[in-house]
mmCIF file of C-alpha atoms and ligand atoms in Angstrom:
data_model
loop_
_atom_site.group_PDB
_atom_site.id
_atom_site.type_symbol
_atom_site.label_atom_id
_atom_site.label_comp_id
_atom_site.label_asym_id
_atom_site.label_seq_id
_atom_site.Cartn_x
_atom_site.Cartn_y
_atom_site.Cartn_z
ATOM 1 C CA UNK Y 209 0.077 -0.013 0.040
ATOM 2 C CA UNK Y 210 1.458 3.323 -1.102
ATOM 3 C CA UNK Y 211 1.162 6.813 0.455
ATOM 4 C CA UNK Y 212 1.243 9.840 -1.871
ATOM 5 C CA UNK Y 213 1.877 12.944 0.208
ATOM 6 C CA UNK Y 214 0.943 16.075 -1.738
ATOM 7 C CA UNK Y 215 2.733 18.471 0.538
ATOM 8 C CA UNK Y 216 4.806 21.588 1.081
ATOM 9 C CA UNK Y 217 8.603 21.745 1.352
ATOM 10 C CA UNK Y 218 10.045 24.684 3.165
ATOM 11 C CA UNK Y 219 13.575 25.931 4.134
ATOM 12 C CA UNK Y 220 13.125 26.704 7.793
ATOM 13 C CA UNK Y 221 15.131 29.776 8.833
ATOM 14 C CA UNK Y 222 15.105 29.176 12.562
ATOM 15 C CA UNK Y 223 15.835 32.148 14.858
ATOM 16 C CA UNK Y 224 16.435 31.077 18.501
ATOM 17 C CA UNK Y 225 15.148 33.822 20.778
ATOM 18 C CA UNK Y 226 14.458 34.275 24.494
ATOM 19 C CA UNK Y 227 10.773 35.214 23.899
ATOM 20 C CA UNK Y 228 8.849 35.829 20.699
ATOM 21 C CA UNK Y 229 9.118 39.290 19.230
ATOM 22 C CA UNK Y 230 5.965 41.474 20.031
ATOM 23 C CA UNK Y 231 4.248 44.172 17.861
ATOM 24 C CA UNK Y 232 6.536 47.211 17.665
ATOM 25 C CA UNK Y 233 9.460 45.466 19.251
ATOM 26 C CA UNK Y 234 12.966 44.703 17.879
ATOM 27 C CA UNK Y 235 14.863 41.833 19.345
ATOM 28 C CA UNK Y 236 18.192 40.123 18.643
ATOM 29 C CA UNK Y 237 18.210 36.394 17.766
ATOM 30 C CA UNK Y 238 20.765 34.289 19.724
ATOM 31 C CA UNK Y 239 21.319 31.978 16.785
ATOM 32 C CA UNK Y 240 20.252 31.275 13.193
ATOM 33 C CA UNK Y 241 20.027 27.719 11.685
ATOM 34 C CA UNK Y 242 18.660 26.458 8.422
ATOM 35 C CA UNK Y 243 16.592 23.167 8.524
ATOM 36 C CA UNK Y 244 14.628 21.309 6.014
ATOM 37 C CA UNK Y 245 10.959 21.634 6.930
ATOM 38 C CA UNK Y 246 7.437 22.256 5.733
ATOM 39 C CA UNK Y 247 4.477 20.392 7.018
ATOM 40 C CA UNK Y 248 4.469 18.147 3.874
ATOM 41 C CA UNK Y 249 8.158 17.370 3.907
ATOM 42 C CA UNK Y 250 8.221 16.653 7.696
ATOM 43 C CA UNK Y 251 5.263 14.171 7.325
ATOM 44 C CA UNK Y 252 6.982 12.448 4.415
ATOM 45 C CA UNK Y 253 10.181 12.061 6.428
ATOM 46 C CA UNK Y 254 8.180 10.777 9.424
ATOM 47 C CA UNK Y 255 6.498 8.242 7.139
ATOM 48 C CA UNK Y 256 9.805 7.174 5.632
ATOM 49 C CA UNK Y 257 11.572 6.886 8.966
ATOM 50 C CA UNK Y 258 8.598 4.950 10.358
ATOM 51 C CA UNK Y 259 8.978 2.479 7.383
ATOM 52 C CA UNK Y 260 6.148 3.428 5.058
ATOM 53 C CA UNK Y 261 6.310 3.411 1.273
ATOM 54 C CA UNK Y 262 5.832 7.070 0.671
ATOM 55 C CA UNK Y 263 6.038 9.294 -2.393
ATOM 56 C CA UNK Y 264 6.335 12.983 -1.961
ATOM 57 C CA UNK Y 265 4.526 15.185 -4.482
ATOM 58 C CA UNK Y 266 5.545 18.792 -4.424
ATOM 59 C CA UNK Y 267 7.466 21.632 -5.966
ATOM 60 C CA UNK Y 268 10.713 23.147 -4.705
ATOM 61 C CA UNK Y 269 12.323 26.414 -5.834
ATOM 62 C CA UNK Y 270 15.836 27.744 -6.729
ATOM 63 C CA UNK Y 271 16.930 27.257 -3.145
ATOM 64 C CA UNK Y 272 15.522 23.805 -2.573
ATOM 65 C CA UNK Y 273 18.724 21.809 -2.612
ATOM 66 C CA UNK Y 274 18.557 20.948 1.140
ATOM 67 C CA UNK Y 275 14.966 19.745 0.727
ATOM 68 C CA UNK Y 276 15.793 17.447 -2.181
ATOM 69 C CA UNK Y 277 18.848 16.156 -0.184
ATOM 70 C CA UNK Y 278 16.660 15.469 2.740
ATOM 71 C CA UNK Y 279 14.307 13.314 0.614
ATOM 72 C CA UNK Y 280 17.256 11.473 -0.841
ATOM 73 C CA UNK Y 281 18.939 10.777 2.522
ATOM 74 C CA UNK Y 282 15.644 9.265 3.729
ATOM 75 C CA UNK Y 283 15.154 7.083 0.732
ATOM 76 C CA UNK Y 284 12.135 8.907 -0.665
ATOM 77 C CA UNK Y 285 11.851 8.657 -4.443
ATOM 78 C CA UNK Y 286 12.168 11.955 -6.388
ATOM 79 C CA UNK Y 287 9.798 10.946 -9.166
ATOM 80 C CA UNK Y 288 7.054 13.448 -8.163
ATOM 81 C CA UNK Y 289 9.350 16.311 -7.013
ATOM 82 C CA UNK Y 290 9.475 19.275 -9.380
ATOM 83 C CA UNK Y 291 11.990 22.121 -9.335
ATOM 84 C CA UNK Y 292 10.791 25.500 -10.484
ATOM 85 C CA UNK Y 293 12.683 28.539 -11.399
ATOM 86 C CA UNK Y 294 11.078 30.720 -8.639
ATOM 87 C CA UNK Y 295 11.403 31.396 -4.966
ATOM 88 C CA UNK Y 296 10.829 28.227 -2.957
ATOM 89 C CA UNK Y 297 8.730 27.836 0.198
ATOM 90 C CA UNK Y 298 10.482 29.078 3.264
ATOM 91 C CA UNK Y 299 9.811 30.294 6.860
ATOM 92 C CA UNK Y 300 10.916 32.856 9.424
ATOM 93 C CA UNK Y 301 10.634 30.643 12.397
ATOM 94 C CA UNK Y 302 11.111 31.801 16.005
ATOM 95 C CA UNK Y 303 11.879 29.168 18.638
ATOM 96 C CA UNK Y 304 11.768 30.430 22.166
ATOM 97 C CA UNK Y 305 13.805 29.257 25.282
ATOM 98 C CA UNK Y 306 10.766 27.244 26.317
ATOM 99 C CA UNK Y 307 10.879 25.379 22.949
ATOM 100 C CA UNK Y 308 7.672 26.876 21.563
ATOM 101 C CA UNK Y 309 7.541 28.259 18.058
ATOM 102 C CA UNK Y 310 5.970 31.065 16.030
ATOM 103 C CA UNK Y 311 6.103 30.679 12.241
ATOM 104 C CA UNK Y 312 5.643 32.823 9.167
ATOM 105 C CA UNK Y 313 5.507 30.682 5.974
ATOM 106 C CA UNK Y 314 6.155 32.098 2.462
ATOM 107 C CA UNK Y 315 4.437 29.692 0.223
ATOM 108 C CA UNK Y 316 6.560 30.359 -2.931
ATOM 109 C CA UNK Y 317 6.652 27.138 -5.168
ATOM 110 C CA UNK Y 318 4.383 25.278 -2.710
ATOM 111 C CA UNK Y 319 1.551 27.269 -4.368
ATOM 112 C CA UNK Y 320 2.539 26.505 -7.916
ATOM 113 C CA UNK Y 321 1.322 22.915 -8.414
ATOM 114 C CA UNK Y 322 -0.723 22.625 -11.593
ATOM 115 C CA UNK Y 323 -3.764 20.430 -12.350
ATOM 116 C CA UNK Y 324 -1.736 18.688 -15.066
ATOM 117 C CA UNK Y 325 0.895 17.756 -12.620
ATOM 118 C CA UNK Y 326 -1.699 16.391 -10.126
ATOM 119 C CA UNK Y 327 -3.358 14.446 -12.923
ATOM 120 C CA UNK Y 328 -0.057 12.905 -13.983
ATOM 121 C CA UNK Y 329 0.733 11.636 -10.497
ATOM 122 C CA UNK Y 330 -2.842 10.341 -9.903
ATOM 123 C CA UNK Y 331 -2.328 7.912 -12.881
ATOM 124 C CA UNK Y 332 -0.078 6.019 -10.449
ATOM 125 C CA UNK Y 333 -2.478 5.955 -7.493
ATOM 126 C CA UNK Y 334 -4.267 2.650 -7.067
ATOM 127 C CA UNK Y 335 -7.368 1.840 -5.304
ATOM 128 C CA UNK Y 336 -6.727 1.529 -1.490
ATOM 129 C CA UNK Y 337 -3.596 3.724 -1.630
ATOM 130 C CA UNK Y 338 -3.485 6.724 0.714
ATOM 131 C CA UNK Y 339 -3.415 10.370 -0.495
ATOM 132 C CA UNK Y 340 -2.302 12.639 2.315
ATOM 133 C CA UNK Y 341 -2.506 16.432 2.334
ATOM 134 C CA UNK Y 342 -1.882 19.274 4.619
ATOM 135 C CA UNK Y 343 -2.977 22.869 3.878
ATOM 136 C CA UNK Y 344 0.277 24.510 2.801
ATOM 137 C CA UNK Y 345 -0.022 23.798 -0.952
ATOM 138 C CA UNK Y 346 -2.547 25.043 -3.543
ATOM 139 C CA UNK Y 347 -5.095 22.789 -5.286
ATOM 140 C CA UNK Y 348 -6.047 20.846 -2.120
ATOM 141 C CA UNK Y 349 -9.774 20.667 -3.163
ATOM 142 C CA UNK Y 350 -8.734 19.341 -6.579
ATOM 143 C CA UNK Y 351 -6.398 16.766 -5.192
ATOM 144 C CA UNK Y 352 -9.079 15.526 -2.841
ATOM 145 C CA UNK Y 353 -11.464 15.095 -5.725
ATOM 146 C CA UNK Y 354 -9.015 13.284 -7.965
ATOM 147 C CA UNK Y 355 -7.844 11.077 -5.108
ATOM 148 C CA UNK Y 356 -11.457 10.069 -4.548
ATOM 149 C CA UNK Y 357 -11.907 9.357 -8.218
ATOM 150 C CA UNK Y 358 -8.811 7.077 -8.016
ATOM 151 C CA UNK Y 359 -10.517 5.262 -5.022
ATOM 152 C CA UNK Y 360 -7.722 6.225 -2.672
ATOM 153 C CA UNK Y 361 -8.151 6.788 1.055
ATOM 154 C CA UNK Y 362 -8.210 10.664 1.540
ATOM 155 C CA UNK Y 363 -6.297 11.840 4.629
ATOM 156 C CA UNK Y 364 -6.341 15.538 5.517
ATOM 157 C CA UNK Y 365 -4.255 17.289 8.153
ATOM 158 C CA UNK Y 366 -5.834 20.733 7.719
ATOM 159 C CA UNK Y 367 -2.893 22.836 8.901
ATOM 160 C CA UNK Y 368 -2.577 25.772 8.735
ATOM 161 C CA UNK Y 369 -6.124 26.960 8.986
ATOM 162 C CA UNK Y 370 -7.101 29.359 6.132
ATOM 163 C CA UNK Y 371 -10.217 31.220 5.278
ATOM 164 C CA UNK Y 372 -10.937 28.939 2.382
ATOM 165 C CA UNK Y 373 -10.692 25.734 4.253
ATOM 166 C CA UNK Y 374 -14.358 25.456 5.116
ATOM 167 C CA UNK Y 375 -15.235 25.599 1.476
ATOM 168 C CA UNK Y 376 -13.154 22.509 0.611
ATOM 169 C CA UNK Y 377 -15.096 19.289 -0.243
ATOM 170 C CA UNK Y 378 -14.432 17.909 3.289
ATOM 171 C CA UNK Y 379 -17.072 15.158 2.858
ATOM 172 C CA UNK Y 380 -14.532 13.427 0.707
ATOM 173 C CA UNK Y 381 -12.118 13.020 3.635
ATOM 174 C CA UNK Y 382 -11.776 9.495 5.057
ATOM 175 C CA UNK Y 383 -9.348 10.397 7.933
ATOM 176 C CA UNK Y 384 -8.917 13.784 9.567
ATOM 177 C CA UNK Y 385 -5.928 14.485 11.702
ATOM 178 C CA UNK Y 386 -6.627 17.759 13.465
ATOM 179 C CA UNK Y 387 -5.529 19.694 16.512
ATOM 180 C CA UNK Y 388 -7.934 21.530 18.814
ATOM 181 C CA UNK Y 389 -7.614 24.779 16.915
ATOM 182 C CA UNK Y 390 -8.380 23.094 13.625
ATOM 183 C CA UNK Y 391 -11.093 21.049 15.151
ATOM 184 C CA UNK Y 392 -12.776 24.218 16.463
ATOM 185 C CA UNK Y 393 -12.419 26.029 13.202
ATOM 186 C CA UNK Y 394 -14.098 23.194 11.300
ATOM 187 C CA UNK Y 395 -16.875 22.449 13.840
ATOM 188 C CA UNK Y 396 -17.340 25.549 15.908
ATOM 189 C CA UNK Y 397 -17.035 23.442 19.151
ATOM 190 C CA UNK Y 398 -14.321 23.931 21.741
ATOM 191 C CA UNK Y 399 -14.445 20.815 23.970
ATOM 192 C CA UNK Y 400 -12.787 17.702 22.570
ATOM 193 C CA UNK Y 401 -15.776 15.450 22.973
ATOM 194 C CA UNK Y 402 -18.065 18.030 21.302
ATOM 195 C CA UNK Y 403 -15.532 18.441 18.447
ATOM 196 C CA UNK Y 404 -15.486 14.676 17.859
ATOM 197 C CA UNK Y 405 -19.334 14.512 17.996
ATOM 198 C CA UNK Y 406 -19.610 17.368 15.512
ATOM 199 C CA UNK Y 407 -17.266 15.706 13.148
ATOM 200 C CA UNK Y 408 -19.367 12.453 13.287
ATOM 201 C CA UNK Y 409 -22.451 14.450 12.543
ATOM 202 C CA UNK Y 410 -21.023 16.602 9.713
ATOM 203 C CA UNK Y 411 -18.868 13.910 8.049
ATOM 204 C CA UNK Y 412 -20.429 10.523 8.813
ATOM 205 C CA UNK Y 413 -18.028 7.654 8.058
ATOM 206 C CA UNK Y 414 -14.909 9.728 8.385
ATOM 207 C CA UNK Y 415 -12.444 8.694 11.145
ATOM 208 C CA UNK Y 416 -11.070 11.505 13.266
ATOM 209 C CA UNK Y 417 -7.882 11.892 15.332
ATOM 210 C CA UNK Y 418 -7.828 14.953 17.571
ATOM 211 C CA UNK Y 419 -4.522 15.922 19.068
ATOM 212 C CA UNK Y 420 -4.724 17.908 22.370
ATOM 213 C CA UNK Y 421 -1.114 19.162 23.035
ATOM 214 C CA UNK Y 422 -0.003 18.215 26.505
ATOM 215 C CA UNK Y 423 -3.384 16.442 27.034
ATOM 216 C CA UNK Y 424 -2.558 13.796 24.449
ATOM 217 C CA UNK Y 425 -4.927 12.729 21.775
ATOM 218 C CA UNK Y 426 -8.212 11.025 21.077
ATOM 219 C CA UNK Y 427 -9.834 9.084 18.259
ATOM 220 C CA UNK Y 428 -13.419 8.460 17.097
ATOM 221 C CA UNK Y 429 -15.004 6.453 14.340
ATOM 222 C CA UNK Y 430 -18.463 4.900 13.911
ATOM 223 C CA UNK Y 431 -17.491 1.977 16.167
ATOM 224 C CA UNK Y 432 -14.955 3.144 18.787
ATOM 225 C CA UNK Y 433 -13.485 5.888 20.831
ATOM 226 C CA UNK Y 434 -9.875 5.821 22.059
ATOM 227 C CA UNK Y 435 -7.686 8.071 24.274
ATOM 228 C CA UNK Y 436 -3.936 8.493 24.476
ATOM 229 C CA UNK Y 437 -1.722 10.402 26.907
ATOM 230 C CA UNK Y 438 1.581 11.945 25.917
ATOM 231 C CA UNK Y 439 4.990 10.723 26.942
ATOM 232 C CA UNK Y 440 6.609 13.524 28.929
ATOM 233 C CA UNK Y 441 10.028 14.544 27.656
ATOM 234 C CA UNK Y 442 12.472 17.455 27.751
ATOM 235 C CA UNK Y 443 11.237 20.250 25.427
ATOM 236 C CA UNK Y 444 13.893 21.680 23.194
ATOM 237 C CA UNK Y 445 11.961 22.587 20.064
ATOM 238 C CA UNK Y 446 8.325 21.541 19.348
ATOM 239 C CA UNK Y 447 8.652 22.346 15.597
ATOM 240 C CA UNK Y 448 7.595 19.265 13.602
ATOM 241 C CA UNK Y 449 6.141 17.270 16.493
ATOM 242 C CA UNK Y 450 2.690 17.356 15.106
ATOM 243 C CA UNK Y 451 4.017 16.286 11.704
ATOM 244 C CA UNK Y 452 5.917 13.427 13.307
ATOM 245 C CA UNK Y 453 2.669 12.345 15.011
ATOM 246 C CA UNK Y 454 0.782 12.363 11.640
ATOM 247 C CA UNK Y 455 3.425 10.378 9.772
ATOM 248 C CA UNK Y 456 3.745 7.713 12.472
ATOM 249 C CA UNK Y 457 0.045 7.429 12.999
ATOM 250 C CA UNK Y 458 -0.509 6.901 9.233
ATOM 251 C CA UNK Y 459 2.318 4.409 8.955
ATOM 252 C CA UNK Y 460 0.882 2.338 11.806
ATOM 253 C CA UNK Y 461 -2.574 2.331 10.341
ATOM 254 C CA UNK Y 462 -1.333 1.304 6.952
ATOM 255 C CA UNK Y 463 0.513 -1.628 8.267
ATOM 256 C CA UNK Y 464 -2.553 -2.818 10.052
ATOM 257 C CA UNK Y 465 -1.931 -1.808 13.661
ATOM 258 C CA UNK Y 466 -4.941 -1.035 15.823
ATOM 259 C CA UNK Y 467 -5.781 2.631 16.466
ATOM 260 C CA UNK Y 468 -4.667 2.160 20.069
ATOM 261 C CA UNK Y 469 -1.164 1.006 19.001
ATOM 262 C CA UNK Y 470 -1.020 3.684 16.245
ATOM 263 C CA UNK Y 471 -1.800 6.480 18.770
ATOM 264 C CA UNK Y 472 0.613 5.115 21.256
ATOM 265 C CA UNK Y 473 3.558 4.845 18.703
ATOM 266 C CA UNK Y 474 2.698 8.296 17.348
ATOM 267 C CA UNK Y 475 2.709 9.829 20.692
ATOM 268 C CA UNK Y 476 6.127 8.285 21.551
ATOM 269 C CA UNK Y 477 7.598 9.431 18.162
ATOM 270 C CA UNK Y 478 6.501 13.019 18.728
ATOM 271 C CA UNK Y 479 7.778 12.980 22.284
ATOM 272 C CA UNK Y 480 11.170 12.152 20.916
ATOM 273 C CA UNK Y 481 10.884 14.856 18.254
ATOM 274 C CA UNK Y 482 10.311 17.650 20.825
ATOM 275 C CA UNK Y 483 13.515 16.816 22.587
ATOM 276 C CA UNK Y 484 15.560 17.637 19.514
ATOM 277 C CA UNK Y 485 16.201 20.773 17.348
ATOM 278 C CA UNK Y 486 14.715 21.440 13.949
ATOM 279 C CA UNK Y 487 11.714 20.033 12.121
ATOM 280 C CA UNK Y 488 12.594 17.105 9.701
ATOM 281 C CA UNK Y 489 16.007 16.474 11.423
ATOM 282 C CA UNK Y 490 14.211 15.881 14.774
ATOM 283 C CA UNK Y 491 12.078 13.023 13.469
ATOM 284 C CA UNK Y 492 13.150 9.629 14.924
ATOM 285 C CA UNK Y 493 13.409 6.290 13.139
ATOM 286 C CA UNK Y 494 10.979 3.437 14.037
ATOM 287 C CA UNK Y 495 13.861 1.475 15.787
ATOM 288 C CA UNK Y 496 14.303 4.477 18.187
ATOM 289 C CA UNK Y 497 10.663 4.788 18.874
ATOM 290 C CA UNK Y 498 10.444 1.070 19.693
ATOM 291 C CA UNK Y 499 13.373 1.338 21.979
ATOM 292 C CA UNK Y 500 11.851 4.443 23.652
ATOM 293 C CA UNK Y 501 8.549 2.592 24.252
ATOM 294 C CA UNK Y 502 10.322 -0.439 25.703
ATOM 295 C CA UNK Y 503 12.177 1.800 28.171
ATOM 296 C CA UNK Y 504 9.051 3.690 29.182
ATOM 297 C CA UNK Y 505 6.975 0.595 29.599
ATOM 298 C CA UNK Y 506 9.660 -1.322 31.580
HETATM 299 O O1 LIG Q 828 4.879 21.933 11.224
HETATM 300 C C1 LIG Q 828 6.052 22.503 11.259
HETATM 301 C C2 LIG Q 828 6.341 23.175 9.934
HETATM 302 O O2 LIG Q 828 5.356 24.203 9.722
HETATM 303 C C3 LIG Q 828 7.703 23.802 9.818
HETATM 304 O O3 LIG Q 828 8.706 22.918 9.446
HETATM 305 C C4 LIG Q 828 7.464 24.962 8.890
HETATM 306 O O4 LIG Q 828 8.061 24.867 7.613
HETATM 307 C C5 LIG Q 828 5.989 25.068 8.794
HETATM 308 O O5 LIG Q 828 5.545 24.688 7.637
#
């Protein structure tokens, strides 16, 4: 079973700061680092390091060398990666001393996917394959429709929230992976149980994973509800932790694990990711996650 991830690729310019800059304020950064990132790329790397057969579909720009290298180093095929003669996706990313982040994304080539390109890739999608999307690229509604026509499982991590998101054909989604803010934006509810109930009502048949930050995560489908706590760890940089969770969760589900095992493994993987710097570079391999779980459950 293959996973096609139609996703962004960003060069993260990470500024380490004591506290985030406020309106009208000028601050000095303690340090500047460049990391491969982007919600799409991070999720592809998490899928690859977890052991999934993943294909990344996206566009890099003139400065996208480190993004391409990152895919190569992680064994991800480059068949669906396009290089365009334009500015690529990049971020100005503040990471504070407490490990939290504040991100400005410049979309660049992430918003230059064409329908022809999508159609070409879809020829290789087989029934039962997974098509994963976040919300950092253009044409998300089109990709959802084409994925459904190809009889693929449609997975949406609607991050970041945009004004147009509510108008997407969300009834086509088979699996939502959302955080509380996204859940609230899509349902108008604020409490986890009410968010899950509203998803069931609005999108019957869809499975929903709701992440709750330090409160863990929960899952709901027609037949079952499940809850998972986080694994506490030292927080160095939370960037990419949610993407790590998504990639691991999906890998576990595609290899036939129960939702309980999938949430547990995803939770352990994201806990390791927050203890390291950077987005894609912080994502652990499955062997490390298994070792971490053995230690924690001893
Ligand atoms: O989810 C983290 C990612 O969000 C960062 O890598 C950054 O590129 C932004 O897209």
